[in-house]
Coordinates of C-alpha atoms and ligand atoms in Angstrom, one line a residue:
M19 CA -5.8 0.3 34.8
T20 CA -3.1 2.4 33.0
W21 CA -2.7 1.7 29.3
A22 CA 1.1 1.3 28.9
A23 CA 2.9 2.7 25.9
T24 CA 6.6 1.9 25.4
I25 CA 8.6 3.4 22.5
L26 CA 11.8 1.8 21.4
T27 CA 13.7 4.6 19.5
L28 CA 17.0 6.3 18.8
Y29 CA 15.3 9.6 19.6
P30 CA 13.5 9.2 23.0
E31 CA 13.6 13.0 23.4
M32 CA 10.9 13.3 20.8
F33 CA 8.4 11.9 23.2
P34 CA 5.7 12.7 24.4
G35 CA 5.9 15.6 21.9
P36 CA 2.5 16.2 20.5
L37 CA 1.0 13.6 22.8
G38 CA 1.9 15.8 25.8
H39 CA -0.9 18.3 24.7
S40 CA -4.7 18.4 24.6
L41 CA -6.6 15.2 25.2
A42 CA -3.7 12.9 25.1
G43 CA -1.6 15.2 27.3
R44 CA -4.3 15.5 29.9
A45 CA -4.8 11.7 29.9
L46 CA -1.1 11.2 30.3
A47 CA -1.1 13.6 33.3
D48 CA -4.0 11.9 35.0
G49 CA -2.5 8.4 34.5
T50 CA -5.0 7.0 32.0
W51 CA -2.0 6.0 29.9
S52 CA 1.7 5.9 30.7
L53 CA 4.7 6.5 28.5
D54 CA 8.1 4.9 28.6
T55 CA 10.9 5.3 26.1
V56 CA 13.7 2.8 25.6
Q57 CA 16.9 4.0 23.8
I58 CA 17.8 1.4 21.3
R59 CA 21.5 2.5 21.4
D60 CA 21.7 1.3 25.0
F61 CA 21.6 -2.2 23.7
A62 CA 24.6 -1.8 21.3
T63 CA 27.6 -3.8 22.5
D64 CA 30.6 -2.6 20.4
K65 CA 32.8 0.2 21.6
H66 CA 31.3 2.7 19.1
R67 CA 27.8 1.7 20.3
S68 CA 26.8 1.2 16.6
V69 CA 23.2 0.3 15.8
D70 CA 23.4 0.1 12.1
D71 CA 25.5 -1.4 9.3
T72 CA 25.6 -1.5 5.5
P73 CA 23.0 -3.5 3.7
A74 CA 23.9 -7.0 2.7
G75 CA 23.8 -7.2 -1.1
G76 CA 24.8 -3.5 -1.4
G77 CA 22.7 -0.4 -2.0
A78 CA 22.1 2.9 -0.4
G79 CA 21.7 3.6 3.3
M80 CA 22.1 1.6 6.5
V81 CA 20.2 -1.2 8.2
L82 CA 19.4 -1.5 11.9
K83 CA 21.3 -4.4 13.3
V84 CA 19.3 -7.5 14.4
D85 CA 21.3 -8.3 17.5
V86 CA 20.9 -4.8 18.9
L87 CA 17.2 -4.7 18.0
A88 CA 16.5 -8.1 19.5
A89 CA 18.2 -7.1 22.8
A90 CA 16.1 -4.0 23.1
V91 CA 12.9 -6.0 22.2
D92 CA 13.8 -8.8 24.7
H93 CA 14.3 -6.2 27.4
V94 CA 10.8 -4.8 26.9
L95 CA 9.1 -8.2 26.4
A96 CA 10.6 -9.5 29.6
R97 CA 9.1 -6.6 31.5
D98 CA 5.7 -6.5 29.6
P99 CA 5.1 -10.0 28.1
D100 CA 1.4 -9.3 27.5
V101 CA 1.8 -6.0 25.7
P102 CA 1.9 -6.4 21.9
M103 CA 5.2 -5.4 20.2
L104 CA 4.7 -3.6 16.9
A105 CA 7.4 -2.2 14.6
M106 CA 6.7 0.8 12.4
S107 CA 7.4 -0.2 8.8
P108 CA 6.0 0.7 5.4
R109 CA 6.1 -3.1 4.7
G110 CA 3.7 -3.8 7.6
R111 CA 0.0 -4.5 8.1
P112 CA -1.9 -1.3 7.3
L113 CA -3.1 0.5 10.4
D114 CA -6.9 0.9 10.5
Q115 CA -9.6 1.7 13.0
A116 CA -10.2 -2.0 13.7
L117 CA -6.6 -2.5 14.7
V118 CA -6.7 0.7 16.7
R119 CA -9.7 -0.5 18.6
E120 CA -8.1 -3.9 19.3
L121 CA -5.0 -2.2 20.6
A122 CA -6.9 0.4 22.7
A123 CA -8.8 -2.5 24.4
G124 CA -5.6 -4.3 25.4
P125 CA -3.0 -3.6 28.1
G126 CA -1.1 -1.1 25.9
V127 CA 1.4 -1.2 23.1
S128 CA 5.2 -1.3 22.5
V129 CA 6.4 0.4 19.3
L130 CA 9.7 -0.2 17.7
C131 CA 10.7 2.8 15.6
G132 CA 12.9 2.3 12.5
R133 CA 15.4 4.8 11.0
F134 CA 17.6 4.6 7.9
E135 CA 16.6 1.8 5.6
G136 CA 14.8 0.0 8.4
F137 CA 15.2 -3.3 10.2
D138 CA 17.2 -6.5 9.5
E139 CA 14.3 -8.8 8.4
R140 CA 15.4 -11.7 10.7
L141 CA 14.0 -9.8 13.7
F142 CA 10.5 -10.6 12.5
E143 CA 11.3 -14.3 12.1
A144 CA 12.9 -14.6 15.5
R145 CA 10.7 -12.4 17.7
P146 CA 6.9 -11.8 18.1
V147 CA 7.2 -8.3 16.5
I148 CA 4.3 -7.3 14.2
P149 CA 5.2 -4.8 11.4
V150 CA 2.6 -2.1 11.0
S151 CA 2.3 0.7 8.4
I152 CA 0.5 3.9 8.8
G153 CA 0.0 4.4 5.1
D154 CA 1.4 4.1 1.6
Y155 CA 4.1 6.7 1.8
V156 CA 7.6 6.7 3.3
L157 CA 8.5 8.5 6.5
S158 CA 12.1 9.3 7.6
G159 CA 11.6 7.4 10.8
G160 CA 9.0 5.4 12.8
E161 CA 8.6 8.0 15.5
T162 CA 6.0 10.1 13.7
G163 CA 4.2 6.8 12.9
A164 CA 4.2 5.9 16.6
F165 CA 2.6 9.3 17.3
V166 CA -0.2 8.5 14.9
L167 CA -0.8 5.1 16.3
L168 CA -0.7 6.2 19.9
D169 CA -2.9 9.2 19.3
A170 CA -5.6 7.0 17.6
C171 CA -5.5 4.5 20.5
I172 CA -5.4 7.0 23.4
R173 CA -8.5 9.0 22.3
L174 CA -10.4 5.7 22.6
L175 CA -9.3 5.0 26.2
P176 CA -12.2 5.2 28.7
G177 CA -12.6 8.8 29.9
V178 CA -10.3 10.5 27.4
M179 CA -13.0 11.9 25.0
G180 CA -15.7 14.2 26.4
A181 CA -18.9 12.4 25.6
P182 CA -18.8 8.6 25.8
S183 CA -20.7 8.3 22.6
S184 CA -18.6 10.8 20.5
G185 CA -16.5 8.0 18.9
D186 CA -19.4 5.9 17.7
E187 CA -20.4 7.7 14.5
E188 CA -16.8 8.6 13.6
S189 CA -15.3 8.0 10.2
F190 CA -14.5 4.3 9.7
E191 CA -16.4 3.1 12.8
S192 CA -19.3 2.0 10.5
G193 CA -17.1 1.2 7.6
L194 CA -18.0 4.6 6.1
L195 CA -16.7 8.1 6.3
E196 CA -18.6 10.3 8.8
Y197 CA -21.2 12.7 7.6
P198 CA -20.1 16.4 7.3
H199 CA -20.4 18.9 10.1
Y200 CA -21.5 22.5 10.3
T201 CA -21.8 25.1 13.0
R202 CA -22.8 28.8 13.3
P203 CA -23.0 31.2 11.6
Q204 CA -26.0 29.9 9.7
V205 CA -25.0 32.0 6.6
W206 CA -21.3 32.4 5.8
E207 CA -20.2 34.1 2.5
G208 CA -23.6 33.3 1.2
R209 CA -23.5 29.6 2.0
T210 CA -26.1 28.2 4.3
I211 CA -26.1 25.2 6.6
P212 CA -28.3 22.5 5.1
E213 CA -31.9 23.3 6.1
V214 CA -32.6 19.8 7.5
L215 CA -30.1 20.3 10.3
R216 CA -32.2 23.1 11.6
S217 CA -35.5 21.3 11.4
G218 CA -35.3 19.7 14.9
D219 CA -36.6 16.5 13.3
H220 CA -34.2 13.9 14.7
A221 CA -35.3 11.1 12.4
K222 CA -34.9 13.3 9.3
I223 CA -31.5 14.5 10.5
A224 CA -30.3 10.9 11.1
A225 CA -31.5 9.9 7.6
W226 CA -29.8 12.8 6.0
R227 CA -26.6 12.1 7.8
K228 CA -26.7 8.4 6.8
Q229 CA -27.3 9.3 3.2
R230 CA -24.4 11.8 3.2
A231 CA -22.1 9.3 4.8
E232 CA -22.9 6.8 2.1
D233 CA -22.7 9.2 -0.8
D234 CA -19.5 10.8 0.3
T235 CA -17.8 7.5 0.9
R236 CA -19.0 6.3 -2.5
L237 CA -17.5 9.3 -4.1
R238 CA -14.3 9.7 -2.1
R239 CA -13.5 6.2 -1.0
P240 CA -15.0 3.6 -3.2
D241 CA -12.5 1.2 -1.7
L242 CA -14.2 1.4 1.7
I243 CA -17.6 0.6 0.1
E244 CA -16.1 -2.4 -1.6
R245 CA -14.5 -3.7 1.6
H246 CA -17.6 -3.2 3.7
G247 CA -20.3 -5.1 1.9
G248 CA -20.2 -4.1 -1.7
A249 CA -22.4 -1.6 -3.6
R250 CA -25.7 -1.1 -1.8
R251 CA -26.9 1.5 -4.2
P252 CA -25.8 2.7 -7.6
P253 CA -23.4 5.6 -7.4
P254 CA -25.0 9.1 -7.2
S255 CA -24.8 10.9 -10.5
G256 CA -22.6 14.0 -10.7
A257 CA -19.7 14.2 -8.2
Q258 CA -20.2 17.9 -7.6
R259 CA -23.9 17.8 -6.9
R260 CA -23.6 18.6 -3.2
E261 CA -22.5 22.2 -3.6
Q262 CA -25.7 23.1 -5.4
E263 CA -28.3 20.9 -3.7
D264 CA -27.8 21.2 0.0
Ligands
SAH6 N1 13.6 1.3 3.2 C1 12.3 1.2 3.8 C2 11.9 2.6 4.4 C3 12.6 3.1 5.6 S1 12.0 4.6 6.2 C4 11.3 0.8 2.8 O1 11.4 1.3 1.6 O2 10.4 0.0 3.1 C5 12.7 4.6 7.8 C6 11.8 4.1 8.9 O3 10.6 5.0 8.9 C7 11.2 2.7 8.8 O4 12.0 1.8 9.3 C8 9.9 2.8 9.6 O5 10.2 2.6 11.0 C9 9.5 4.3 9.4 N2 8.5 4.4 8.4 C10 8.6 4.9 7.1 N3 7.4 4.8 6.4 C11 6.5 4.3 7.3 C12 5.1 4.0 7.2 N4 4.5 4.2 6.1 N5 4.5 3.4 8.2 C13 5.2 3.2 9.4 N6 6.5 3.5 9.5 C14 7.2 4.0 8.5

């Protein structure tokens, strides 16, 4: 079955953009996923086809009009009632790998892209639109956020990644960052690949990788450790120890 992506945007010409290349591009060409864009401006009703207006209460910028947004959303929901409708917003639920997995396992996703100051809030009260944020920073528009969200989902669709198991050990899949990778040359600028990785001892390699995943997560992302079951071990002493020891 084709995973259906629909982007509601003022800039449909931005798509597929980066998703037309590499893994996602090949998967689009072979029908693993489909892409449809909906021009929000097509749902404007006044003679200037305006999609935005000044913010109630004053302040800088413009706000996307709820009547126009709702008409665009209704158009897509009438066609794809089972596809979740997300809206890109820094005020939304943070996107993480669990949400990506959930979306990739479903029929597809529709993504409403904001511009200017964002959406009239009444949209979220009146329609089943879920605001989603890609991180704690502000973009100029939702389209780049939609690329991020779609890219993360598409690589999980069956047949898109080379080896079927290559997603399993990835960062965040176990609640930890992934262990670090190395490849030839064995010595580069005097730095060697950790000896254990050349030992051929699969149990030892697995143990080393598990340890590194835990240590690196503890050092770089203590928030992940906290979220996924608390401190299992005391933190390793000396944040820079890796460079010398490996
Ligand atoms: N005034 C808003 C920001 C608007 S930025 C605020 O401070 O919350 C314009 C548009 O860019 C938003 O409507 C949204 O669609 C998109 N955008 C900006 N930052 C984003 C983020 N972190 N995640 C997802 N979308 C974002």
